[in-house]
């Protein structure tokens, strides 16, 4: 998609005068190919903090191929790494707190803040990160791990835990110009064994456009076997709006992980939808999701051809922008019915008679507009905020079947939808993020695919922004 700034010198000057970042797309390293056994091969990861997760981190990081450097005052901090380090042939190294040897650099920093209890303890964040943050390589990663705020009664502990999220959101905005991102993960007590896949995702290039986002790892949904490669082998996935944009990219990535993808789009989009399905060895389902008989037709088709479905991606969506006073009723009805009404009706139908099989995954497309609001988008934001409420309410109701329900809220992603924006608004909007550029459909596809994997069982009821750390609103 064209970017005025990269092509037109006077536009470039104007945007510079306005103080907006010039996008440098090659600064974001993106994943190539399917899930690997050792996604962190040759990555040096600084590990700091003194929480309860040292054993889990040692296991997950070394198994994924990383070389951990552990911050601590004595060699006892290396103890948890001895067994796993030898098993996966990774040599660990101790780093003195507050010290960063001349010329050394790291690819990621992981901070275990599960042991922090008082505001004074937050100083450990400073002590571990300050010497290293300017030694973080391009497309670097920071992951700050803590315990959930809601799990404690003492307000001082809750305050300390909450501090981790604010720290990470600000840090993400500081390191974005280097293509680096920072996210926080809050792990419920007893859910530690569900952290691994989340960490592998957040430390890998698959999370290139996710920053300043908290993740909550819980015991809510029942968990099953979770392979690390070919993660969707044998699964059937339905993707609505698969003819182009985010839906097309998602269908491709799901298929690359072994899923059979049913590509759904409107009958008028038969051509592009069939091309996608053919390219990825999937099937086609032509339905307008707002038709009253759509839920029944989709359910029957999935039952007859596949006996059910494992992954449902509610991606089809439209904008019909106008300020409320100027908005025609059909523009309101259309956006709300496609983006929310149809999602609710189809989901309710697929949950009948276990058509969505146990261990299933539902992923709905929300939007940063649904979280922060946006001028001219009252209809769109109502529908996308509705999606946030829908996944939150539905998640606990289906958790005992091992089904998870989440939403993805993209920021500015380069597709037909954003190409339809007025030029001036588009030029500003696409670079209003910590990483200073719009995302690609595949960035959203990667996040959706991760939520679709068995390993993502720890995440449910959540809305994950894929917005490069949007600078406005959310
Ligand atoms: P897109 O316009 O490129 O693709 C949307 C697809 O949905 C199209 O193929 C379209 O034919 C299909 N569709 C629309 N109405 C349908 C209906 N009634 N029945 C069946 N199919 C229908 O859009 P996109 O940018 O890829 O957006 C995908 C999703 O992501 C949408 O839900 C959108 O709201 C959301 N989103 C996108 C962005 C962005 O920046 N592009 C930002 C936030 C959220």
Short mmCIF file of C-alpha atoms and ligand atoms in Angstrom, two decimals:
data_model
loop_
_atom_site.label_atom_id
_atom_site.label_comp_id
_atom_site.label_asym_id
_atom_site.label_seq_id
_atom_site.Cartn_x
_atom_site.Cartn_y
_atom_site.Cartn_z
CA UNK A 1 0.00 0.00 0.00
CA UNK A 2 1.37 3.47 -0.86
CA UNK A 3 2.88 5.60 1.86
CA UNK A 4 3.05 9.25 0.79
CA UNK A 5 5.94 9.83 3.14
CA UNK A 6 8.26 7.29 1.68
CA UNK A 7 7.68 8.56 -1.86
CA UNK A 8 7.08 12.29 -1.70
CA UNK A 9 9.81 14.63 -0.45
CA UNK A 10 7.52 17.59 0.45
CA UNK A 11 5.10 15.34 2.32
CA UNK A 12 8.11 13.96 4.16
CA UNK A 13 9.16 17.48 5.19
CA UNK A 14 5.62 18.36 6.31
CA UNK A 15 5.34 15.28 8.53
CA UNK A 16 8.80 15.96 9.97
CA UNK A 17 7.72 19.54 10.80
CA UNK A 18 4.66 18.14 12.57
CA UNK A 19 7.03 16.01 14.65
CA UNK A 20 5.57 12.69 13.51
CA UNK A 21 7.89 9.69 13.11
CA UNK A 22 9.14 8.65 9.68
CA UNK A 23 8.32 4.96 9.30
CA UNK A 24 11.18 2.56 8.82
CA UNK A 25 9.40 -0.74 8.08
CA UNK A 26 12.57 -2.84 8.02
CA UNK A 27 13.03 -2.09 11.73
CA UNK A 28 10.31 -4.62 12.56
CA UNK A 29 11.62 -8.15 12.25
CA UNK A 30 8.76 -10.47 11.31
CA UNK A 31 8.44 -14.25 11.50
CA UNK A 32 9.08 -16.25 8.35
CA UNK A 33 7.46 -19.66 8.09
CA UNK A 34 5.65 -21.86 10.59
CA UNK A 35 6.20 -22.38 14.34
CA UNK A 36 9.66 -23.72 15.16
CA UNK A 37 10.89 -25.97 17.93
CA UNK A 38 13.49 -23.39 19.00
CA UNK A 39 12.08 -19.96 18.18
CA UNK A 40 14.70 -18.20 20.34
CA UNK A 41 17.78 -19.88 18.88
CA UNK A 42 20.85 -17.66 19.33
CA UNK A 43 18.93 -14.97 21.21
CA UNK A 44 20.61 -13.57 24.30
CA UNK A 45 18.03 -12.88 26.99
CA UNK A 46 18.73 -10.92 30.16
CA UNK A 47 16.68 -12.31 33.05
CA UNK A 48 16.17 -10.22 36.19
CA UNK A 49 13.96 -10.07 39.27
CA UNK A 50 13.63 -12.52 42.14
CA UNK A 51 10.19 -14.06 41.84
CA UNK A 52 8.68 -17.50 41.96
CA UNK A 53 9.19 -18.17 38.27
CA UNK A 54 12.93 -18.73 38.03
CA UNK A 55 12.51 -22.49 37.46
CA UNK A 56 9.82 -21.99 34.81
CA UNK A 57 11.86 -19.32 33.03
CA UNK A 58 14.99 -21.49 33.03
CA UNK A 59 13.05 -24.35 31.49
CA UNK A 60 11.12 -22.33 28.88
CA UNK A 61 13.98 -20.10 27.72
CA UNK A 62 16.67 -22.75 27.38
CA UNK A 63 14.30 -25.21 25.70
CA UNK A 64 13.37 -22.52 23.16
CA UNK A 65 17.07 -22.14 22.30
CA UNK A 66 17.86 -18.87 24.12
CA UNK A 67 21.08 -18.04 25.94
CA UNK A 68 20.07 -16.58 29.32
CA UNK A 69 22.15 -14.04 31.22
CA UNK A 70 20.86 -13.88 34.77
CA UNK A 71 21.11 -10.77 36.95
CA UNK A 72 22.05 -11.53 40.57
CA UNK A 73 24.55 -11.00 43.36
CA UNK A 74 25.74 -14.62 43.60
CA UNK A 75 26.02 -17.72 41.43
CA UNK A 76 23.03 -19.22 43.23
CA UNK A 77 20.83 -17.37 40.68
CA UNK A 78 22.20 -19.76 38.04
CA UNK A 79 21.07 -22.81 40.01
CA UNK A 80 17.65 -23.24 38.27
CA UNK A 81 19.42 -23.10 34.89
CA UNK A 82 21.91 -25.93 35.57
CA UNK A 83 19.66 -28.88 34.64
CA UNK A 84 17.76 -27.33 31.71
CA UNK A 85 20.89 -25.49 30.47
CA UNK A 86 22.78 -28.77 30.19
CA UNK A 87 19.81 -30.59 28.69
CA UNK A 88 19.45 -28.00 25.91
CA UNK A 89 23.18 -27.18 25.64
CA UNK A 90 22.85 -23.53 26.64
CA UNK A 91 25.51 -21.82 28.78
CA UNK A 92 24.17 -19.29 31.23
CA UNK A 93 26.08 -16.35 32.63
CA UNK A 94 25.64 -14.24 35.77
CA UNK A 95 25.42 -10.46 35.45
CA UNK A 96 26.15 -8.22 38.46
CA UNK A 97 23.12 -6.02 39.34
CA UNK A 98 23.54 -2.47 38.01
CA UNK A 99 26.34 -3.58 35.68
CA UNK A 100 26.45 -3.89 31.88
CA UNK A 101 29.89 -4.91 30.61
CA UNK A 102 31.25 -2.62 27.86
CA UNK A 103 30.14 -3.55 24.33
CA UNK A 104 27.70 -6.29 25.37
CA UNK A 105 24.13 -6.29 23.94
CA UNK A 106 20.99 -8.36 24.47
CA UNK A 107 17.99 -9.33 22.30
CA UNK A 108 15.43 -9.34 25.09
CA UNK A 109 14.92 -8.60 28.78
CA UNK A 110 12.60 -10.72 30.93
CA UNK A 111 11.80 -9.45 34.42
CA UNK A 112 10.21 -11.74 37.00
CA UNK A 113 8.32 -9.33 39.24
CA UNK A 114 6.16 -11.98 40.94
CA UNK A 115 8.07 -11.42 44.18
CA UNK A 116 7.52 -7.65 44.45
CA UNK A 117 5.46 -6.54 47.45
CA UNK A 118 6.11 -2.89 48.25
CA UNK A 119 6.52 0.27 46.16
CA UNK A 120 10.22 0.26 47.17
CA UNK A 121 10.59 -3.12 45.46
CA UNK A 122 9.76 -1.47 42.12
CA UNK A 123 13.34 -0.15 42.23
CA UNK A 124 14.41 -3.60 41.03
CA UNK A 125 12.87 -2.75 37.64
CA UNK A 126 15.17 0.24 37.41
CA UNK A 127 18.20 -1.68 38.62
CA UNK A 128 17.81 -4.48 36.07
CA UNK A 129 16.69 -2.47 33.04
CA UNK A 130 18.46 0.89 33.30
CA UNK A 131 21.98 -0.37 32.41
CA UNK A 132 20.70 -2.51 29.54
CA UNK A 133 17.79 -0.73 27.91
CA UNK A 134 20.03 1.16 25.48
CA UNK A 135 21.87 -2.09 24.75
CA UNK A 136 18.72 -3.77 23.47
CA UNK A 137 19.18 -4.91 19.87
CA UNK A 138 16.82 -3.77 17.10
CA UNK A 139 13.41 -5.53 17.21
CA UNK A 140 14.16 -6.29 20.85
CA UNK A 141 11.69 -7.56 23.43
CA UNK A 142 10.91 -6.64 27.02
CA UNK A 143 8.55 -8.86 29.01
CA UNK A 144 7.63 -7.92 32.57
CA UNK A 145 5.92 -10.68 34.56
CA UNK A 146 3.86 -10.18 37.71
CA UNK A 147 0.95 -11.51 39.73
CA UNK A 148 -2.63 -10.27 39.11
CA UNK A 149 -3.67 -7.18 41.03
CA UNK A 150 -7.09 -8.61 41.88
CA UNK A 151 -5.70 -11.59 43.80
CA UNK A 152 -4.53 -9.67 46.91
CA UNK A 153 -6.33 -7.84 49.70
CA UNK A 154 -3.41 -5.66 50.86
CA UNK A 155 -3.57 -2.43 48.90
CA UNK A 156 0.22 -1.88 49.04
CA UNK A 157 0.85 -5.18 47.27
CA UNK A 158 -1.89 -4.44 44.71
CA UNK A 159 -0.31 -1.03 44.07
CA UNK A 160 3.10 -2.60 43.48
CA UNK A 161 1.67 -5.19 41.10
CA UNK A 162 -0.24 -2.52 39.16
CA UNK A 163 2.97 -0.51 38.84
CA UNK A 164 4.43 -3.17 36.56
CA UNK A 165 1.80 -2.48 33.89
CA UNK A 166 2.34 1.29 33.87
CA UNK A 167 6.10 0.83 33.70
CA UNK A 168 5.81 -1.51 30.73
CA UNK A 169 3.35 0.68 28.82
CA UNK A 170 5.71 3.65 29.09
CA UNK A 171 8.82 1.66 28.30
CA UNK A 172 7.14 0.31 25.13
CA UNK A 173 6.66 3.90 23.98
CA UNK A 174 10.34 4.67 24.60
CA UNK A 175 11.86 1.73 22.75
CA UNK A 176 9.47 1.57 19.76
CA UNK A 177 11.60 3.67 17.42
CA UNK A 178 14.12 0.82 17.45
CA UNK A 179 11.42 -1.65 16.39
CA UNK A 180 11.37 -2.99 19.97
CA UNK A 181 8.26 -3.77 22.00
CA UNK A 182 7.44 -4.21 25.71
CA UNK A 183 4.55 -6.19 27.18
CA UNK A 184 3.45 -7.35 30.63
CA UNK A 185 2.16 -10.77 31.67
CA UNK A 186 0.21 -11.38 34.88
CA UNK A 187 0.26 -15.02 35.93
CA UNK A 188 -2.38 -16.33 38.31
CA UNK A 189 -1.05 -18.54 41.10
CA UNK A 190 -1.21 -22.15 39.87
CA UNK A 191 -1.17 -21.16 36.17
CA UNK A 192 2.64 -21.05 35.88
CA UNK A 193 2.73 -24.06 33.54
CA UNK A 194 0.66 -22.06 31.01
CA UNK A 195 3.21 -19.25 30.77
CA UNK A 196 5.63 -21.03 28.39
CA UNK A 197 3.74 -20.67 25.08
CA UNK A 198 2.87 -17.03 25.88
CA UNK A 199 6.56 -16.25 26.50
CA UNK A 200 7.67 -18.06 23.35
CA UNK A 201 5.19 -15.95 21.37
CA UNK A 202 6.07 -12.63 23.02
CA UNK A 203 9.82 -13.14 22.66
CA UNK A 204 9.59 -14.22 19.02
CA UNK A 205 9.13 -12.09 15.86
CA UNK A 206 5.49 -13.26 15.75
CA UNK A 207 4.60 -10.46 18.17
CA UNK A 208 6.30 -7.70 16.10
CA UNK A 209 3.34 -5.27 16.27
CA UNK A 210 2.20 -5.91 19.87
CA UNK A 211 3.40 -3.45 22.47
CA UNK A 212 2.28 -1.91 25.79
CA UNK A 213 -0.23 -4.76 26.19
CA UNK A 214 -0.96 -6.66 29.40
CA UNK A 215 -1.65 -10.41 29.09
CA UNK A 216 -3.42 -12.36 31.86
CA UNK A 217 -2.51 -16.04 32.20
CA UNK A 218 -5.19 -17.86 34.19
CA UNK A 219 -6.39 -21.33 35.16
CA UNK A 220 -9.90 -20.47 33.91
CA UNK A 221 -10.10 -22.75 30.86
CA UNK A 222 -9.36 -26.47 30.96
CA UNK A 223 -6.06 -27.31 29.32
CA UNK A 224 -5.05 -30.15 26.96
CA UNK A 225 -2.02 -31.32 24.98
CA UNK A 226 -0.08 -28.43 23.41
CA UNK A 227 2.37 -29.21 20.60
CA UNK A 228 5.12 -26.66 19.87
CA UNK A 229 5.28 -27.14 16.09
CA UNK A 230 2.56 -27.85 13.53
CA UNK A 231 0.42 -26.37 16.29
CA UNK A 232 -2.94 -26.71 14.51
CA UNK A 233 -2.44 -30.09 12.85
CA UNK A 234 -5.79 -31.86 12.33
CA UNK A 235 -7.89 -28.80 13.29
CA UNK A 236 -10.70 -27.23 11.28
CA UNK A 237 -10.81 -23.42 11.35
CA UNK A 238 -13.54 -21.10 10.08
CA UNK A 239 -12.42 -17.59 9.08
CA UNK A 240 -15.09 -15.04 8.11
CA UNK A 241 -14.12 -12.27 5.70
CA UNK A 242 -11.26 -14.41 4.37
CA UNK A 243 -11.20 -12.97 0.82
CA UNK A 244 -8.70 -10.22 1.62
CA UNK A 245 -6.92 -8.16 4.28
CA UNK A 246 -6.59 -9.54 7.79
CA UNK A 247 -8.85 -12.54 7.06
CA UNK A 248 -6.72 -13.63 4.10
CA UNK A 249 -3.46 -13.31 6.08
CA UNK A 250 -4.99 -15.21 9.01
CA UNK A 251 -6.23 -18.03 6.79
CA UNK A 252 -2.72 -18.39 5.35
CA UNK A 253 -1.00 -18.57 8.74
CA UNK A 254 -3.59 -20.98 10.22
CA UNK A 255 -3.12 -23.26 7.20
CA UNK A 256 0.68 -23.09 7.53
CA UNK A 257 0.23 -24.50 11.06
CA UNK A 258 -1.71 -27.48 9.74
CA UNK A 259 -5.35 -26.32 10.00
CA UNK A 260 -7.92 -26.97 7.30
CA UNK A 261 -9.35 -23.49 6.80
CA UNK A 262 -12.93 -22.83 5.71
CA UNK A 263 -12.75 -19.44 4.00
CA UNK A 264 -16.06 -17.60 4.34
CA UNK A 265 -16.99 -14.40 2.51
CA UNK A 266 -19.95 -12.80 0.74
CA UNK A 267 -21.23 -14.48 -2.44
CA UNK A 268 -20.08 -11.39 -4.40
CA UNK A 269 -16.51 -12.15 -3.29
CA UNK A 270 -16.49 -15.67 -4.71
CA UNK A 271 -13.45 -14.92 -6.94
CA UNK A 272 -10.93 -13.65 -4.36
CA UNK A 273 -12.24 -15.98 -1.64
CA UNK A 274 -11.84 -19.07 -3.85
CA UNK A 275 -8.32 -18.00 -4.79
CA UNK A 276 -7.31 -17.80 -1.12
CA UNK A 277 -8.89 -21.19 -0.36
CA UNK A 278 -7.19 -22.81 -3.34
CA UNK A 279 -3.78 -21.37 -2.47
CA UNK A 280 -3.89 -22.76 1.08
CA UNK A 281 -5.68 -26.05 0.39
CA UNK A 282 -8.81 -24.93 2.26
CA UNK A 283 -12.51 -24.78 1.36
CA UNK A 284 -14.93 -22.01 0.46
CA UNK A 285 -18.20 -21.03 2.11
CA UNK A 286 -20.09 -18.16 0.49
CA UNK A 287 -22.55 -16.59 2.93
CA UNK A 288 -23.52 -13.07 3.91
CA UNK A 289 -23.17 -13.37 7.69
CA UNK A 290 -26.05 -10.94 8.28
CA UNK A 291 -28.58 -13.17 6.47
CA UNK A 292 -31.03 -14.51 9.04
CA UNK A 293 -30.39 -18.10 8.00
CA UNK A 294 -26.57 -17.62 8.02
CA UNK A 295 -25.95 -19.26 11.45
CA UNK A 296 -27.94 -22.34 10.40
CA UNK A 297 -26.26 -22.60 6.99
CA UNK A 298 -22.78 -22.25 8.49
CA UNK A 299 -23.54 -24.80 11.22
CA UNK A 300 -24.95 -27.32 8.72
CA UNK A 301 -22.02 -26.91 6.36
CA UNK A 302 -19.44 -27.44 9.11
CA UNK A 303 -21.32 -30.42 10.48
CA UNK A 304 -21.79 -32.15 7.14
CA UNK A 305 -18.27 -31.60 5.80
CA UNK A 306 -16.17 -31.82 8.98
CA UNK A 307 -18.40 -33.06 11.80
CA UNK A 308 -17.74 -29.76 13.64
CA UNK A 309 -15.15 -27.01 13.97
CA UNK A 310 -12.20 -26.29 16.30
CA UNK A 311 -11.35 -22.63 15.65
CA UNK A 312 -13.74 -19.80 14.77
CA UNK A 313 -12.31 -16.43 13.69
CA UNK A 314 -14.99 -13.72 13.47
CA UNK A 315 -13.03 -11.38 11.22
CA UNK A 316 -15.60 -10.01 8.71
CA UNK A 317 -16.19 -6.36 9.50
CA UNK A 318 -16.99 -2.98 7.97
CA UNK A 319 -16.74 0.70 8.82
CA UNK A 320 -19.53 3.14 7.87
CA UNK A 321 -18.06 6.36 9.27
CA UNK A 322 -19.99 9.62 9.87
CA UNK A 323 -20.45 11.80 12.92
CA UNK A 324 -23.63 10.74 14.71
CA UNK A 325 -25.71 13.75 13.62
CA UNK A 326 -25.00 13.00 9.95
CA UNK A 327 -25.22 9.22 10.10
CA UNK A 328 -27.98 7.48 8.09
CA UNK A 329 -29.84 4.68 9.91
CA UNK A 330 -28.69 2.01 7.46
CA UNK A 331 -25.03 2.93 8.13
CA UNK A 332 -25.64 2.41 11.85
CA UNK A 333 -27.50 -0.86 11.38
CA UNK A 334 -25.04 -2.31 8.89
CA UNK A 335 -21.89 -1.73 10.98
CA UNK A 336 -23.48 -2.96 14.21
CA UNK A 337 -25.06 -6.03 12.61
CA UNK A 338 -21.98 -7.23 10.68
CA UNK A 339 -19.44 -6.44 13.42
CA UNK A 340 -21.44 -7.57 16.45
CA UNK A 341 -24.96 -8.93 15.82
CA UNK A 342 -23.82 -11.64 13.39
CA UNK A 343 -20.89 -12.57 15.65
CA UNK A 344 -23.23 -13.20 18.58
CA UNK A 345 -25.80 -15.17 16.53
CA UNK A 346 -23.24 -17.40 14.78
CA UNK A 347 -21.32 -18.09 18.01
CA UNK A 348 -24.49 -19.05 19.89
CA UNK A 349 -25.43 -21.47 17.10
CA UNK A 350 -21.96 -23.07 16.92
CA UNK A 351 -21.96 -23.63 20.69
CA UNK A 352 -25.09 -25.78 20.39
CA UNK A 353 -24.57 -29.57 20.43
CA UNK A 354 -20.80 -29.21 20.78
CA UNK A 355 -20.47 -28.19 17.14
CA UNK A 356 -17.51 -26.15 18.36
CA UNK A 357 -15.53 -29.08 19.72
CA UNK A 358 -14.10 -29.23 23.27
CA UNK A 359 -10.77 -27.38 23.42
CA UNK A 360 -12.14 -25.01 20.77
CA UNK A 361 -11.05 -21.43 20.18
CA UNK A 362 -13.17 -18.38 19.39
CA UNK A 363 -11.36 -15.23 18.29
CA UNK A 364 -13.32 -12.06 17.52
CA UNK A 365 -12.07 -8.90 15.86
CA UNK A 366 -12.53 -5.81 17.98
CA UNK A 367 -10.62 -2.56 17.35
CA UNK A 368 -8.62 0.05 19.23
CA UNK A 369 -11.58 2.33 18.28
CA UNK A 370 -13.78 0.11 20.42
CA UNK A 371 -11.50 0.71 23.41
CA UNK A 372 -10.52 4.36 22.99
CA UNK A 373 -13.37 5.71 20.83
CA UNK A 374 -12.89 7.59 17.58
CA UNK A 375 -14.60 10.61 16.02
CA UNK A 376 -16.99 9.54 13.26
CA UNK A 377 -17.17 5.96 14.49
CA UNK A 378 -19.98 5.80 17.07
CA UNK A 379 -21.53 2.84 15.24
CA UNK A 380 -18.21 1.04 14.72
CA UNK A 381 -17.00 1.68 18.28
CA UNK A 382 -20.31 0.51 19.77
CA UNK A 383 -19.95 -2.75 17.82
CA UNK A 384 -16.28 -3.25 18.64
CA UNK A 385 -16.70 -2.43 22.34
CA UNK A 386 -19.60 -4.87 22.28
CA UNK A 387 -17.16 -7.55 21.13
CA UNK A 388 -14.94 -6.84 24.16
CA UNK A 389 -17.91 -7.36 26.48
CA UNK A 390 -19.04 -10.46 24.60
CA UNK A 391 -15.73 -12.34 24.96
CA UNK A 392 -15.38 -11.34 28.60
CA UNK A 393 -18.84 -12.64 29.49
CA UNK A 394 -18.73 -15.79 27.37
CA UNK A 395 -15.26 -17.01 28.42
CA UNK A 396 -16.18 -18.37 31.88
CA UNK A 397 -19.35 -20.00 30.51
CA UNK A 398 -17.43 -22.31 28.16
CA UNK A 399 -14.19 -22.71 30.14
CA UNK A 400 -15.03 -26.18 31.48
CA UNK A 401 -15.05 -27.49 27.90
CA UNK A 402 -11.54 -26.13 27.42
CA UNK A 403 -12.90 -23.51 25.01
CA UNK A 404 -11.28 -20.06 25.09
CA UNK A 405 -12.89 -16.86 23.79
CA UNK A 406 -10.77 -13.78 23.09
CA UNK A 407 -10.75 -10.64 21.01
CA UNK A 408 -8.01 -8.97 19.03
CA UNK A 409 -8.09 -5.18 18.79
CA UNK A 410 -5.98 -4.03 15.85
CA UNK A 411 -4.71 -0.48 15.63
CA UNK A 412 -3.86 0.88 12.18
CA UNK A 413 -3.34 -2.06 9.80
CA UNK A 414 -2.60 -1.56 6.09
CA UNK A 415 -5.72 -2.97 4.35
CA UNK A 416 -8.56 -1.88 2.08
CA UNK A 417 -10.42 -0.72 5.19
CA UNK A 418 -7.75 1.83 6.18
CA UNK A 419 -6.99 2.69 2.55
CA UNK A 420 -10.53 4.11 2.41
CA UNK A 421 -9.66 6.76 5.05
CA UNK A 422 -9.22 10.40 3.96
CA UNK A 423 -5.55 10.85 2.96
CA UNK A 424 -4.53 13.35 5.70
CA UNK A 425 -6.09 11.32 8.50
CA UNK A 426 -4.53 8.13 7.13
CA UNK A 427 -1.04 9.64 6.95
CA UNK A 428 -1.20 10.70 10.58
CA UNK A 429 -3.05 7.64 11.88
CA UNK A 430 -0.66 5.09 10.39
CA UNK A 431 2.29 6.48 12.31
CA UNK A 432 0.63 7.28 15.65
CA UNK A 433 2.13 4.28 17.41
CA UNK A 434 5.26 3.57 19.43
CA UNK A 435 6.80 1.77 16.46
CA UNK A 436 5.92 4.70 14.16
CA UNK A 437 4.26 2.74 11.36
CA UNK A 438 1.12 0.85 10.45
CA UNK A 439 0.90 -2.87 11.01
CA UNK A 440 0.54 -5.52 8.32
CA UNK A 441 -2.37 -7.97 8.07
CA UNK A 442 0.05 -10.78 8.96
CA UNK A 443 0.79 -9.09 12.32
CA UNK A 444 -2.86 -9.53 13.26
CA UNK A 445 -2.92 -12.99 11.67
CA UNK A 446 -0.02 -14.07 13.90
CA UNK A 447 -1.81 -12.93 17.06
CA UNK A 448 -5.06 -14.63 16.02
CA UNK A 449 -3.19 -17.83 15.17
CA UNK A 450 -1.43 -17.81 18.53
CA UNK A 451 -4.77 -17.49 20.35
CA UNK A 452 -6.04 -20.39 18.21
CA UNK A 453 -3.28 -22.75 19.38
CA UNK A 454 -3.77 -25.30 22.18
CA UNK A 455 -0.82 -23.66 24.01
CA UNK A 456 -2.80 -20.43 24.46
CA UNK A 457 -5.16 -22.11 26.97
CA UNK A 458 -4.06 -19.65 29.68
CA UNK A 459 -5.60 -16.71 27.86
CA UNK A 460 -9.38 -16.30 27.81
CA UNK A 461 -11.92 -13.49 28.05
CA UNK A 462 -9.27 -11.01 27.02
CA UNK A 463 -8.89 -8.35 24.37
CA UNK A 464 -5.36 -8.16 23.01
CA UNK A 465 -4.39 -4.99 21.14
CA UNK A 466 -2.22 -5.43 18.06
CA UNK A 467 -1.47 -1.75 17.56
CA UNK A 468 2.28 -1.23 17.81
CA UNK A 469 1.68 0.65 21.08
CA UNK A 470 -0.90 3.18 19.82
CA UNK A 471 -0.06 6.68 21.04
CA UNK A 472 -3.65 7.88 21.33
CA UNK A 473 -6.46 6.53 23.49
CA UNK A 474 -5.99 2.98 24.76
P1 LIG B 1 -11.29 -5.71 4.68
O1 LIG B 1 -12.33 -4.77 4.22
O2 LIG B 1 -9.98 -5.72 3.95
O3 LIG B 1 -11.87 -7.20 4.72
C1 LIG B 1 -13.09 -7.50 5.36
C2 LIG B 1 -13.70 -8.73 4.72
O4 LIG B 1 -14.95 -8.99 5.38
C3 LIG B 1 -14.00 -8.54 3.24
O5 LIG B 1 -13.47 -9.60 2.48
C4 LIG B 1 -15.51 -8.50 3.18
O6 LIG B 1 -16.07 -9.01 1.96
C5 LIG B 1 -15.90 -9.36 4.38
N1 LIG B 1 -17.28 -9.07 4.82
C6 LIG B 1 -17.80 -7.85 5.09
N2 LIG B 1 -19.11 -7.97 5.37
C7 LIG B 1 -19.42 -9.29 5.27
C8 LIG B 1 -20.63 -10.02 5.41
N3 LIG B 1 -21.79 -9.41 5.71
N4 LIG B 1 -20.60 -11.36 5.24
C9 LIG B 1 -19.43 -12.00 4.93
N5 LIG B 1 -18.26 -11.34 4.76
C10 LIG B 1 -18.25 -9.99 4.92
O7 LIG B 1 -11.06 -5.38 6.23
P2 LIG B 1 -9.80 -5.68 7.21
O8 LIG B 1 -9.06 -4.42 7.38
O9 LIG B 1 -9.08 -6.90 6.79
O10 LIG B 1 -10.58 -5.92 8.58
C11 LIG B 1 -10.84 -7.20 9.14
C12 LIG B 1 -11.38 -7.03 10.56
O11 LIG B 1 -10.42 -6.30 11.35
C13 LIG B 1 -12.67 -6.21 10.63
O12 LIG B 1 -13.51 -6.76 11.61
C14 LIG B 1 -12.19 -4.84 11.05
O13 LIG B 1 -13.20 -4.09 11.71
C15 LIG B 1 -11.04 -5.20 11.96
N6 LIG B 1 -10.07 -4.09 12.12
C16 LIG B 1 -9.28 -3.67 11.09
C17 LIG B 1 -8.39 -2.62 11.29
C18 LIG B 1 -7.48 -2.09 10.21
O14 LIG B 1 -6.71 -1.16 10.49
N7 LIG B 1 -7.49 -2.62 9.01
C19 LIG B 1 -8.32 -1.99 12.54
C20 LIG B 1 -9.15 -2.45 13.57
C21 LIG B 1 -10.00 -3.50 13.35
#
